[in-house]
Amino acid sequence: MLNTATEVADPEPDERPAPEPATAPPPVATGHDRDRLSVIGGLAALSLDAMASVAYGPEAIVLVLAAAGGTGLGFTLPVTAAIAALLIVLVFSYRQVIAAFPDGGGSYAVAKRHLGRRTSLTAAASLVIDYVLNVAVSTAAGVAALTSAFPGLLPYTVELCLAVLGLVTLVNLRGIAHSARTFIAPTALFVGAVLTVIVAGLLRGEPAVPVAAPVSATDPVTAVGALLLLKAFANGCAALTGVEAIANAVPAFRAPAVRRAQRAEVALGVLLGVMLLGLAVLISRYEIRPVPGKTVLAQVTDAALGHGVGFYLVQITTTILLALAANTSFGGLPVLAQLLARDNFLPHVFALRARRQVYRYGVLVLSALSALLLVFAGGQMNTLVPLFAIGVFVGFTIAQVGMVRHWRAERGTRWRAKAALNAVGAVLTGAAAVVTTASKFADGAWIIALALPVLVLGFEQVHRSYRRIGERLQLGRVPDEPCRGRSVVVVPVGCVSRLTHDALACALSLGDEVVALHAAYHDEPAERERFRAEWEAWHPHVPLAVVDAPERDLGSPVAAYIRDTYPDRHVFVLIAEVEPSRRWERILRNNRGNVLDRAVRRGTGAIVCRMRFPVPA
């Protein structure tokens, strides 16, 4: 519903913020700081996706390099080092994005200012797709780990996925700070477990448990070409999904929000980089290879800790964190949707914020879309993974290119070095996006390639509609002085009762003229005459008009009477209805009020008023 002029006005160009974090806008309300994020809370609420990616990122690299045998697997550490270097570029870049765009939005905000509207909408669409897929993939991955440990649960995969999704949704509806406090312990356990594996593995001279034999007895050695390395790099970049989430949700942090968000971004980069490189070193040291039925992380844990309590602790914490990694999307997408709604590219309902600083509609829509994906895929992670991470690379590339233009426009201290860093990042993430899309196109990436332009067109259509409404409302212009006109209040009546009495009394206080309107069925003349007799006996000093309802349709004759009788008057239609105090008694109503309401709104320009007549228990 349009409440204010600013709701549908075209978005004005953003004012360039001052570079100092201290100039960032203050929080909406100081009293709500407890519902916002600290640095640790930000890591728990917005970084679970990136943290959990160490469970499948290194494995994605190994799976590709294994095609070249032992020679290819020898490149695991160099490829991971290249991904870690890209991670450094992204962390420093998004740290600057946080300072330059304290209202959040990440790549969408960068592109909106520096690359134009269409590019910004492409960035927003890529983020929306990535957020939805992240929820579905993380939930399916967590449930897959659970069903691997307990095969008896396999027939209930979809139900378990929906149950986990429902739990995460309920937690986020209580507020992002509440969800952060809930997820701090699992995040700390997972990070601690993985770091323990790395340290124990580095200190151990040989594997605690013999490394599993390769799939085949033969180990063919083939040439390791640039395309294979590039594909391994692109696959491994799945570990970088979620790096942008903190920059997208800066307003969710406590004051000073910019400084806290920057610290959380750096902490995420350090932890993720250490875990990726540490696991890559252990994979190379112990010559870990893909083995059916056992993940690469499980093999590394076996070799470092042995097949004991530590092994099961790592597996359990991995299962929990994968299931909870969906929380990253619940922290980022509602904020992005709020920005799009503020710019008139999404319905304004997405900008409404509940008491606990929750953009409730964004949370619910994200949950519903993810649930549909999970049902469509049967809860199978492998069906969804080919679609994953493509959208985020598009967003990475757009953000990097936009920041290059940002530095060229700012020309501040060392702007050339900063622009060069972002340019390198743009080339690397752009290459990863192209290679990932090409290699996974037949496996479902075409769906993403189709969904991106469809979403952009949808955003444009919403914007055009808001602009048309704004022009009709003459927003931004000073309206003429309002003048009083003659009004008439039409009161549809069905019988003579206390409800009719109160409706007419209310109508007499609203308008200059009041008319009671009775729609009589054409095939019930006796009922028509009975009502006339009751009206004349009551004699309420209000004129009565009776119209025929030839097809037993009450709404159309009422709308036609108003349209034909009062073409140039301000018409109010007062519909009186009984409102029982007991909820179940509401099904006893005849629903005529809704029928009349719809007919009058569709067929006339009259203003409809619904008067409730309470009936106490």
Coordinates of C-alpha atoms in Angstrom, one line a residue:
M1 CA 0.0 0.0 0.0
L2 CA 1.4 3.4 -0.9
N3 CA 1.7 5.5 2.2
T4 CA 4.2 8.2 1.5
A5 CA 5.5 10.1 -1.5
T6 CA 9.0 8.7 -1.0
E7 CA 7.8 5.2 -1.4
V8 CA 7.3 5.4 -5.2
A9 CA 9.5 8.3 -6.1
D10 CA 12.3 7.5 -8.5
P11 CA 15.6 6.9 -6.6
E12 CA 17.9 9.8 -6.5
P13 CA 21.6 9.3 -7.1
D14 CA 23.4 8.4 -3.9
E15 CA 25.4 11.1 -2.3
R16 CA 29.0 10.1 -2.2
P17 CA 29.9 9.2 1.4
A18 CA 32.9 10.5 3.2
P19 CA 35.8 8.0 3.3
E20 CA 36.1 8.0 7.1
P21 CA 34.0 5.3 8.8
A22 CA 33.0 7.8 11.5
T23 CA 30.8 9.6 9.0
A24 CA 28.7 6.5 8.4
P25 CA 25.0 7.0 9.1
P26 CA 24.1 6.3 12.8
P27 CA 22.0 3.3 13.7
V28 CA 18.2 3.6 13.3
A29 CA 17.7 3.4 17.0
T30 CA 20.3 3.2 19.8
G31 CA 17.9 1.0 21.9
H32 CA 18.0 -1.6 19.2
D33 CA 21.8 -2.2 19.4
R34 CA 21.2 -5.4 21.2
D35 CA 19.4 -6.7 18.1
R36 CA 22.5 -5.9 15.9
L37 CA 25.8 -7.8 15.4
S38 CA 29.1 -7.7 17.1
V39 CA 32.3 -8.8 15.2
I40 CA 32.0 -12.4 16.5
G41 CA 28.3 -12.4 16.0
G42 CA 28.8 -11.2 12.4
L43 CA 31.1 -14.1 11.8
A44 CA 28.6 -16.5 13.2
A45 CA 25.6 -15.0 11.4
L46 CA 27.1 -14.0 8.0
S47 CA 30.1 -16.2 7.5
L48 CA 28.8 -19.8 8.0
D49 CA 28.6 -20.2 4.2
A50 CA 32.3 -19.3 3.7
M51 CA 33.4 -21.3 6.8
A52 CA 31.5 -24.4 5.8
S53 CA 32.9 -24.3 2.2
V54 CA 36.2 -25.8 3.4
A55 CA 34.3 -29.0 3.6
Y56 CA 33.7 -29.1 -0.2
G57 CA 36.1 -26.5 -1.6
P58 CA 39.3 -28.6 -1.4
E59 CA 37.4 -31.6 -2.5
A60 CA 36.2 -29.8 -5.6
I61 CA 39.9 -29.1 -6.5
V62 CA 41.0 -32.7 -5.9
L63 CA 38.1 -34.2 -8.0
V64 CA 39.2 -32.2 -11.0
L65 CA 43.0 -32.7 -10.7
A66 CA 42.5 -36.4 -10.1
A67 CA 41.7 -36.7 -13.8
A68 CA 45.5 -36.2 -14.4
G69 CA 46.5 -38.8 -11.9
G70 CA 49.3 -38.2 -9.3
T71 CA 50.8 -35.5 -11.4
G72 CA 47.6 -33.5 -11.4
L73 CA 47.1 -34.0 -7.6
G74 CA 50.5 -32.5 -7.1
F75 CA 49.0 -29.1 -8.2
T76 CA 46.5 -29.1 -5.3
L77 CA 48.6 -26.7 -3.2
P78 CA 49.5 -24.3 -6.0
V79 CA 45.8 -24.1 -7.1
T80 CA 44.7 -23.6 -3.5
A81 CA 47.4 -20.9 -3.1
A82 CA 46.0 -19.1 -6.1
I83 CA 42.5 -19.2 -4.6
A84 CA 43.9 -17.9 -1.3
A85 CA 45.5 -15.0 -3.2
L86 CA 42.2 -14.3 -4.8
L87 CA 40.6 -14.4 -1.3
I88 CA 43.1 -11.8 -0.2
V89 CA 42.1 -9.6 -3.1
L90 CA 38.4 -10.1 -2.4
V91 CA 38.8 -9.4 1.4
F92 CA 40.6 -6.1 0.8
S93 CA 38.2 -5.1 -1.9
Y94 CA 35.1 -5.8 0.2
R95 CA 36.7 -4.1 3.1
Q96 CA 36.8 -0.9 1.0
V97 CA 33.2 -1.6 -0.3
I98 CA 32.1 -1.6 3.3
A99 CA 33.6 1.8 3.9
A100 CA 32.4 3.3 0.7
F101 CA 28.9 1.8 0.9
P102 CA 27.9 1.7 4.6
D103 CA 24.2 1.1 3.8
G104 CA 25.1 -2.4 2.5
G105 CA 24.2 -3.9 -0.8
G106 CA 27.7 -5.0 -1.8
S107 CA 28.1 -5.4 -5.5
Y108 CA 24.6 -4.0 -6.1
A109 CA 25.5 -0.8 -4.4
V110 CA 28.9 -0.5 -6.2
A111 CA 27.4 -1.1 -9.6
K112 CA 24.4 1.2 -8.9
R113 CA 26.8 4.1 -8.4
H114 CA 29.6 3.4 -10.9
L115 CA 28.3 1.0 -13.6
G116 CA 24.7 2.0 -14.3
R117 CA 21.3 0.6 -13.4
R118 CA 21.2 -2.4 -15.7
T119 CA 24.6 -3.7 -14.4
S120 CA 23.5 -3.1 -10.8
L121 CA 20.4 -5.1 -11.4
T122 CA 22.5 -7.9 -12.9
A123 CA 24.6 -7.9 -9.7
A124 CA 21.5 -7.9 -7.6
A125 CA 20.0 -10.8 -9.5
S126 CA 23.2 -12.8 -9.2
L127 CA 23.2 -12.3 -5.5
V128 CA 19.5 -13.3 -5.1
I129 CA 20.2 -16.5 -7.1
D130 CA 23.3 -17.2 -5.0
Y131 CA 21.5 -16.6 -1.7
V132 CA 18.6 -18.9 -2.6
L133 CA 20.9 -21.7 -3.9
N134 CA 23.2 -21.4 -0.9
V135 CA 20.2 -22.1 1.4
A136 CA 19.2 -25.1 -0.6
V137 CA 22.7 -26.5 -1.1
S138 CA 23.8 -26.0 2.5
T139 CA 20.6 -27.6 3.8
A140 CA 20.9 -30.5 1.4
A141 CA 24.6 -31.0 2.2
G142 CA 23.9 -31.1 5.9
V143 CA 21.1 -33.6 5.6
A144 CA 23.3 -35.7 3.2
A145 CA 25.9 -35.9 5.9
L146 CA 23.3 -37.0 8.4
T147 CA 21.8 -39.6 6.1
S148 CA 25.3 -41.0 5.4
A149 CA 25.8 -41.6 9.1
F150 CA 22.2 -42.9 9.6
P151 CA 21.1 -44.6 6.3
G152 CA 17.7 -45.4 7.8
L153 CA 16.8 -41.7 7.4
L154 CA 17.5 -41.7 3.6
P155 CA 13.8 -42.1 2.6
Y156 CA 13.0 -39.0 4.6
T157 CA 15.6 -36.7 2.9
V158 CA 13.1 -34.1 1.7
E159 CA 11.3 -34.0 5.0
L160 CA 14.5 -33.6 6.9
C161 CA 15.6 -30.8 4.5
L162 CA 12.3 -28.9 5.1
A163 CA 12.6 -29.4 8.9
V164 CA 16.1 -28.0 9.0
L165 CA 15.1 -25.1 6.7
G166 CA 12.1 -24.4 8.9
L167 CA 14.2 -24.4 12.1
V168 CA 16.7 -21.9 10.6
T169 CA 13.8 -19.7 9.3
L170 CA 12.2 -19.6 12.8
V171 CA 15.5 -18.6 14.4
N172 CA 16.0 -15.8 11.9
L173 CA 12.5 -14.5 12.4
R174 CA 13.5 -13.8 16.0
G175 CA 16.3 -11.4 14.7
I176 CA 19.7 -11.7 13.2
A177 CA 21.4 -11.0 16.5
H178 CA 19.5 -13.9 18.1
S179 CA 20.5 -16.2 15.3
A180 CA 24.1 -15.1 15.6
R181 CA 24.1 -16.0 19.3
T182 CA 22.6 -19.3 18.5
F183 CA 25.2 -20.1 15.9
I184 CA 28.4 -18.9 17.7
A185 CA 29.0 -22.2 19.4
P186 CA 28.7 -24.4 16.3
T187 CA 30.9 -22.0 14.4
A188 CA 33.6 -22.0 17.1
L189 CA 33.5 -25.8 17.4
F190 CA 33.9 -26.2 13.6
V191 CA 36.8 -23.8 13.2
G192 CA 38.5 -25.2 16.3
A193 CA 38.1 -28.8 15.0
V194 CA 39.5 -28.0 11.5
L195 CA 42.4 -26.0 13.0
T196 CA 43.1 -28.9 15.3
V197 CA 43.2 -31.3 12.3
I198 CA 45.6 -29.0 10.5
V199 CA 48.0 -28.6 13.5
A200 CA 47.9 -32.3 14.4
G201 CA 48.5 -33.2 10.7
L202 CA 51.5 -30.8 10.4
L203 CA 53.0 -32.2 13.6
R204 CA 52.6 -35.8 12.6
G205 CA 55.3 -37.4 10.6
E206 CA 53.1 -40.1 9.0
P207 CA 49.3 -40.7 8.8
A208 CA 47.6 -42.0 12.0
V209 CA 45.5 -44.3 9.8
P210 CA 46.7 -45.7 6.5
V211 CA 45.4 -43.5 3.6
A212 CA 42.7 -45.2 1.6
A213 CA 43.7 -46.8 -1.7
P214 CA 42.8 -45.0 -4.9
V215 CA 39.7 -46.0 -6.8
S216 CA 41.7 -47.9 -9.4
A217 CA 44.9 -50.0 -9.1
T218 CA 46.3 -48.1 -12.0
D219 CA 47.2 -44.5 -11.7
P220 CA 47.5 -43.0 -15.2
V221 CA 49.6 -39.9 -15.5
T222 CA 48.5 -37.4 -18.1
A223 CA 49.7 -34.0 -19.0
V224 CA 48.4 -31.2 -16.7
G225 CA 47.2 -28.5 -19.1
A226 CA 46.2 -24.9 -18.4
L227 CA 42.5 -25.8 -19.0
L228 CA 42.5 -28.4 -16.3
L229 CA 44.2 -26.1 -13.8
L230 CA 41.8 -23.4 -14.7
K231 CA 38.8 -25.7 -14.2
A232 CA 40.3 -26.8 -10.8
F233 CA 40.7 -23.2 -9.9
A234 CA 37.1 -22.4 -10.9
N235 CA 35.8 -25.4 -9.0
G236 CA 37.8 -24.6 -5.9
C237 CA 36.5 -21.0 -6.0
A238 CA 33.3 -22.5 -4.6
A239 CA 35.1 -22.0 -1.3
L240 CA 34.9 -18.3 -1.7
T241 CA 31.1 -18.1 -1.8
G242 CA 29.9 -16.1 1.2
V243 CA 32.9 -13.7 1.3
E244 CA 30.6 -10.9 0.1
A245 CA 27.9 -11.5 2.6
I246 CA 29.3 -9.1 5.3
A247 CA 29.5 -6.2 2.8
N248 CA 25.9 -6.8 1.9
A249 CA 24.6 -6.5 5.5
V250 CA 26.6 -3.7 7.0
P251 CA 23.5 -2.1 8.6
A252 CA 23.1 -5.3 10.7
F253 CA 26.2 -4.5 12.8
R254 CA 26.3 -2.5 15.9
A255 CA 27.7 1.0 15.9
P256 CA 30.3 1.8 14.6
A257 CA 28.9 -0.5 11.9
V258 CA 31.5 0.1 9.3
R259 CA 34.5 -0.6 11.6
R260 CA 32.9 -3.8 13.0
A261 CA 32.0 -5.1 9.6
Q262 CA 35.5 -4.5 8.3
R263 CA 37.0 -6.4 11.2
A264 CA 34.6 -9.3 10.6
E265 CA 35.6 -9.3 6.9
V266 CA 39.3 -9.5 7.7
A267 CA 38.7 -12.1 10.4
L268 CA 36.8 -14.2 7.9
G269 CA 39.5 -13.9 5.3
V270 CA 42.2 -15.0 7.8
L271 CA 40.3 -18.0 9.1
L272 CA 39.2 -19.2 5.7
G273 CA 42.7 -18.7 4.1
V274 CA 44.4 -20.6 7.0
M275 CA 42.0 -23.5 6.8
L276 CA 42.1 -23.8 3.0
L277 CA 45.9 -23.7 2.8
G278 CA 46.3 -25.9 5.9
L279 CA 44.1 -28.6 4.4
A280 CA 45.8 -28.3 1.0
V281 CA 49.2 -28.9 2.6
L282 CA 47.8 -32.0 4.4
I283 CA 46.2 -33.3 1.1
S284 CA 49.6 -33.0 -0.6
R285 CA 51.5 -34.5 2.3
Y286 CA 49.3 -37.5 2.7
E287 CA 48.6 -37.9 -1.0
I288 CA 44.8 -37.8 -0.5
R289 CA 42.8 -38.9 -3.5
P290 CA 39.0 -39.1 -4.2
V291 CA 37.5 -42.2 -2.7
P292 CA 33.8 -43.2 -3.1
G293 CA 31.8 -42.9 0.1
K294 CA 34.4 -40.8 2.0
T295 CA 35.0 -37.1 1.7
V296 CA 38.4 -35.6 1.3
L297 CA 38.0 -33.8 4.7
A298 CA 37.2 -37.1 6.3
Q299 CA 40.3 -38.7 4.9
V300 CA 42.5 -35.8 6.1
T301 CA 40.9 -36.0 9.5
D302 CA 41.5 -39.8 9.6
A303 CA 45.2 -39.2 8.7
A304 CA 45.7 -36.4 11.2
L305 CA 43.7 -37.6 14.3
G306 CA 43.0 -41.2 13.7
H307 CA 39.6 -42.9 13.5
G308 CA 38.6 -42.0 17.1
V309 CA 36.6 -39.5 19.0
G310 CA 38.3 -36.6 17.2
F311 CA 37.3 -37.9 13.8
Y312 CA 33.6 -38.2 14.7
L313 CA 33.7 -34.7 16.4
V314 CA 34.9 -33.2 13.2
Q315 CA 32.3 -35.0 11.1
I316 CA 29.4 -34.0 13.5
T317 CA 30.5 -30.4 13.6
T318 CA 30.8 -30.3 9.8
T319 CA 27.3 -31.8 9.4
I320 CA 25.9 -29.1 11.8
L321 CA 27.7 -26.2 10.2
L322 CA 26.7 -27.3 6.6
A323 CA 23.1 -27.3 7.7
L324 CA 23.4 -23.9 9.4
A325 CA 25.5 -22.3 6.6
A326 CA 22.1 -21.3 5.1
N327 CA 22.1 -18.6 7.8
T328 CA 24.5 -16.5 5.7
S329 CA 21.7 -16.0 3.1
F330 CA 19.1 -15.1 5.8
G331 CA 21.5 -12.3 6.9
G332 CA 22.2 -11.0 3.5
L333 CA 19.3 -11.4 1.2
P334 CA 16.7 -9.5 3.3
V335 CA 19.0 -6.5 3.5
L336 CA 19.6 -6.6 -0.3
A337 CA 15.8 -6.9 -0.9
Q338 CA 15.3 -3.9 1.4
L339 CA 17.7 -1.8 -0.8
L340 CA 16.0 -3.0 -4.0
A341 CA 12.6 -2.1 -2.5
R342 CA 13.9 1.3 -1.5
D343 CA 15.0 1.9 -5.0
N344 CA 11.6 0.7 -6.3
F345 CA 12.8 -2.5 -7.9
L346 CA 11.0 -4.8 -5.5
P347 CA 7.6 -4.4 -3.8
H348 CA 7.9 -2.0 -0.8
V349 CA 6.8 -4.7 1.6
F350 CA 10.4 -6.0 1.5
A351 CA 11.5 -2.8 3.2
L352 CA 9.3 -3.2 6.2
R353 CA 11.3 -4.1 9.3
A354 CA 9.9 -5.8 12.4
R355 CA 10.6 -5.1 16.0
R356 CA 13.8 -7.2 16.2
Q357 CA 15.3 -5.5 13.1
V358 CA 14.0 -8.3 10.9
Y359 CA 13.0 -7.8 7.3
R360 CA 10.4 -10.5 7.8
Y361 CA 9.1 -10.7 4.2
G362 CA 12.6 -11.2 2.8
V363 CA 13.2 -14.0 5.3
L364 CA 9.9 -15.7 4.4
V365 CA 10.3 -15.4 0.6
L366 CA 13.9 -16.7 0.8
S367 CA 12.7 -19.7 2.8
A368 CA 9.8 -20.4 0.5
L369 CA 12.0 -20.3 -2.7
S370 CA 14.6 -22.6 -1.1
A371 CA 11.9 -25.0 0.0
L372 CA 10.6 -25.2 -3.6
L373 CA 14.2 -25.9 -4.8
L374 CA 14.7 -28.6 -2.3
V375 CA 11.4 -30.3 -3.2
F376 CA 12.1 -30.0 -6.9
A377 CA 15.6 -31.6 -6.4
G378 CA 14.3 -34.2 -4.0
G379 CA 16.7 -33.0 -1.4
Q380 CA 19.7 -34.2 -3.5
M381 CA 22.8 -32.0 -3.1
N382 CA 24.3 -33.2 -6.4
T383 CA 21.3 -32.0 -8.3
L384 CA 21.8 -28.5 -6.9
V385 CA 25.6 -28.1 -6.8
P386 CA 26.0 -27.6 -10.6
L387 CA 23.9 -24.4 -10.2
F388 CA 25.9 -23.2 -7.2
A389 CA 28.6 -20.4 -7.2
I390 CA 28.0 -19.1 -10.7
G391 CA 25.9 -16.2 -9.6
V392 CA 28.4 -15.2 -6.9
F393 CA 31.2 -15.0 -9.4
V394 CA 29.2 -12.6 -11.6
G395 CA 28.6 -10.4 -8.5
F396 CA 32.4 -10.6 -7.6
T397 CA 33.4 -9.5 -11.1
I398 CA 30.9 -6.6 -11.2
A399 CA 32.0 -5.4 -7.7
Q400 CA 35.6 -5.5 -8.8
V401 CA 35.0 -3.5 -12.0
G402 CA 32.9 -1.0 -10.1
M403 CA 35.6 -0.5 -7.5
V404 CA 38.1 0.2 -10.3
R405 CA 35.9 3.0 -11.4
H406 CA 35.4 4.1 -7.8
W407 CA 39.2 4.6 -7.3
R408 CA 39.5 6.4 -10.7
A409 CA 36.8 8.8 -9.6
E410 CA 38.1 9.3 -6.1
R411 CA 41.8 9.5 -7.0
G412 CA 42.8 9.4 -3.3
T413 CA 46.0 8.1 -1.7
R414 CA 47.5 5.2 -3.7
W415 CA 44.5 5.0 -5.9
R416 CA 46.4 3.4 -8.7
A417 CA 47.6 0.5 -6.6
K418 CA 44.1 0.0 -5.2
A419 CA 42.6 0.1 -8.7
A420 CA 45.2 -2.4 -10.0
L421 CA 44.4 -4.8 -7.2
N422 CA 40.7 -4.6 -8.1
A423 CA 41.5 -5.0 -11.8
V424 CA 43.4 -8.2 -11.1
G425 CA 40.5 -9.5 -9.0
A426 CA 38.1 -8.6 -11.8
V427 CA 40.1 -10.7 -14.3
L428 CA 40.4 -13.6 -12.0
T429 CA 36.8 -13.7 -10.9
G430 CA 35.6 -13.1 -14.5
A431 CA 37.7 -16.0 -15.7
A432 CA 36.3 -18.2 -12.9
A433 CA 32.7 -17.2 -13.9
V434 CA 33.3 -18.0 -17.5
V435 CA 35.0 -21.3 -16.9
T436 CA 32.5 -22.4 -14.2
T437 CA 29.5 -21.6 -16.5
A438 CA 31.0 -23.3 -19.5
S439 CA 32.0 -26.5 -17.6
K440 CA 28.7 -26.8 -15.9
F441 CA 26.4 -25.5 -18.6
A442 CA 25.0 -28.9 -19.6
D443 CA 24.6 -29.9 -15.9
G444 CA 22.2 -27.1 -15.2
A445 CA 24.2 -23.9 -15.4
W446 CA 21.9 -22.9 -18.3
I447 CA 19.1 -22.4 -15.7
I448 CA 21.2 -19.6 -14.1
A449 CA 22.0 -18.1 -17.5
L450 CA 18.3 -17.9 -18.1
A451 CA 17.3 -16.8 -14.6
L452 CA 19.6 -13.8 -14.5
P453 CA 18.0 -11.9 -17.4
V454 CA 14.5 -12.9 -16.2
L455 CA 15.1 -11.5 -12.8
V456 CA 16.5 -8.3 -14.2
L457 CA 13.5 -7.9 -16.4
G458 CA 11.3 -8.5 -13.4
F459 CA 13.1 -5.7 -11.4
E460 CA 12.6 -3.4 -14.4
Q461 CA 8.9 -4.1 -14.6
V462 CA 8.4 -3.4 -10.9
H463 CA 10.3 -0.1 -11.3
R464 CA 8.2 0.9 -14.3
S465 CA 5.1 0.2 -12.4
Y466 CA 6.2 2.3 -9.4
R467 CA 7.3 5.1 -11.8
R468 CA 3.8 5.1 -13.5
I469 CA 2.1 5.2 -10.1
G470 CA 4.4 8.0 -9.0
E471 CA 3.5 10.1 -12.1
R472 CA -0.2 9.5 -11.5
L473 CA 0.2 10.6 -7.9
Q474 CA 2.2 13.6 -9.1
L475 CA 4.9 12.9 -6.6
G476 CA 7.6 15.6 -6.2
R477 CA 5.1 18.3 -7.3
V478 CA 3.2 20.8 -5.1
P479 CA -0.5 19.9 -5.6
D480 CA -3.3 22.4 -6.0
E481 CA -5.2 23.6 -3.0
P482 CA -7.9 21.0 -2.0
C483 CA -11.5 22.2 -2.3
R484 CA -14.6 20.8 -0.8
G485 CA -17.1 19.0 -3.1
R486 CA -20.5 17.6 -2.5
S487 CA -20.4 14.0 -1.3
V488 CA -22.9 11.2 -1.1
V489 CA -22.8 8.1 1.1
V490 CA -24.4 4.9 -0.3
V491 CA -25.3 2.3 2.3
P492 CA -26.1 -1.2 0.9
V493 CA -28.9 -2.7 3.2
G494 CA -30.3 -6.2 3.2
C495 CA -32.8 -6.0 6.0
V496 CA -34.1 -3.7 8.8
S497 CA -32.0 -4.3 11.9
R498 CA -29.8 -2.7 14.5
L499 CA -26.9 -3.1 12.0
T500 CA -28.8 -1.1 9.5
H501 CA -29.6 1.6 12.1
D502 CA -25.9 2.0 13.1
A503 CA -24.8 2.0 9.5
L504 CA -27.1 4.9 8.6
A505 CA -26.2 6.8 11.7
C506 CA -22.6 6.6 10.8
A507 CA -23.3 7.6 7.2
L508 CA -25.2 10.7 8.2
S509 CA -22.1 11.9 10.0
L510 CA -19.9 11.3 7.0
G511 CA -21.5 13.0 4.0
D512 CA -23.9 15.7 2.8
E513 CA -26.4 13.1 1.3
V514 CA -27.1 9.5 2.4
V515 CA -28.9 6.9 0.3
A516 CA -29.8 3.4 1.4
L517 CA -29.5 0.9 -1.5
H518 CA -31.2 -2.5 -1.6
A519 CA -30.5 -5.0 -4.3
A520 CA -33.5 -7.3 -4.8
Y521 CA -33.4 -10.6 -6.7
H522 CA -35.6 -10.4 -9.8
D523 CA -37.2 -13.8 -9.2
E524 CA -38.3 -12.9 -5.6
P525 CA -40.9 -10.1 -5.9
A526 CA -42.5 -11.0 -2.6
E527 CA -39.2 -10.5 -0.7
R528 CA -38.9 -7.1 -2.4
E529 CA -42.3 -6.0 -1.2
R530 CA -41.7 -7.3 2.3
F531 CA -38.5 -5.3 2.6
R532 CA -40.3 -2.1 1.3
A533 CA -43.0 -2.6 3.9
E534 CA -40.5 -2.9 6.7
W535 CA -38.6 0.1 5.6
E536 CA -41.7 2.3 5.4
A537 CA -42.9 1.1 8.8
W538 CA -39.5 2.1 10.3
H539 CA -39.3 5.4 8.3
P540 CA -35.6 6.3 9.1
H541 CA -35.8 9.6 7.1
V542 CA -33.2 8.3 4.6
P543 CA -34.2 7.8 1.0
L544 CA -34.3 4.2 -0.3
A545 CA -33.2 3.0 -3.8
V546 CA -34.0 -0.5 -5.0
V547 CA -32.2 -2.1 -7.9
D548 CA -32.8 -5.4 -9.6
A549 CA -30.3 -8.2 -9.4
P550 CA -31.5 -10.2 -12.5
E551 CA -28.7 -12.9 -12.3
R552 CA -28.6 -13.2 -8.5
D553 CA -25.5 -11.1 -8.6
L554 CA -25.5 -8.4 -5.8
G555 CA -22.2 -6.6 -6.7
S556 CA -22.8 -5.7 -10.4
P557 CA -26.2 -3.9 -9.9
V558 CA -24.8 -1.9 -7.0
A559 CA -21.7 -0.8 -8.9
A560 CA -23.8 0.1 -12.0
Y561 CA -26.2 2.2 -9.8
I562 CA -23.3 4.2 -8.3
R563 CA -21.6 4.6 -11.6
D564 CA -24.7 5.8 -13.5
T565 CA -26.3 7.9 -10.7
Y566 CA -23.3 9.8 -9.3
P567 CA -20.8 10.2 -12.2
D568 CA -19.3 13.5 -10.9
R569 CA -19.7 13.2 -7.1
H570 CA -17.5 12.0 -4.3
V571 CA -19.2 8.7 -3.4
F572 CA -18.6 6.7 -0.2
V573 CA -19.9 3.2 0.0
L574 CA -20.4 2.2 3.7
I575 CA -20.6 -1.6 4.0
A576 CA -21.7 -2.7 7.5
E577 CA -20.8 -6.2 8.7
V578 CA -21.2 -8.3 11.9
E579 CA -17.9 -9.0 13.7
P580 CA -18.4 -11.9 16.1
S581 CA -15.9 -12.1 19.0
R582 CA -15.4 -15.8 18.6
R583 CA -13.2 -16.6 15.7
W584 CA -15.1 -19.8 14.7
E585 CA -18.3 -17.8 14.4
R586 CA -16.9 -15.8 11.5
I587 CA -17.6 -18.6 9.2
L588 CA -21.3 -18.0 9.9
R589 CA -21.3 -14.7 7.9
N590 CA -22.8 -14.6 4.4
N591 CA -19.7 -12.9 2.8
R592 CA -21.9 -10.3 1.1
G593 CA -19.5 -7.6 2.3
N594 CA -16.6 -9.0 0.4
V595 CA -18.7 -9.4 -2.8
L596 CA -19.9 -5.8 -2.7
D597 CA -16.4 -4.5 -1.8
R598 CA -14.8 -6.2 -4.9
A599 CA -17.6 -5.1 -7.2
V600 CA -17.5 -1.5 -6.1
R601 CA -13.7 -1.2 -6.2
R602 CA -13.5 -2.8 -9.7
G603 CA -16.5 -1.0 -11.3
T604 CA -16.4 2.5 -9.8
G605 CA -14.2 5.1 -8.3
A606 CA -16.1 5.2 -5.1
I607 CA -14.4 4.9 -1.7
V608 CA -15.3 1.8 0.2
C609 CA -15.7 1.9 4.0
R610 CA -16.1 -1.3 6.0
M611 CA -18.0 -0.8 9.3
R612 CA -17.6 -3.5 11.9
F613 CA -20.5 -4.3 14.2
P614 CA -19.0 -6.2 17.2
V615 CA -21.0 -9.0 18.8
P616 CA -19.7 -9.8 22.2
A617 CA -19.5 -13.4 23.5

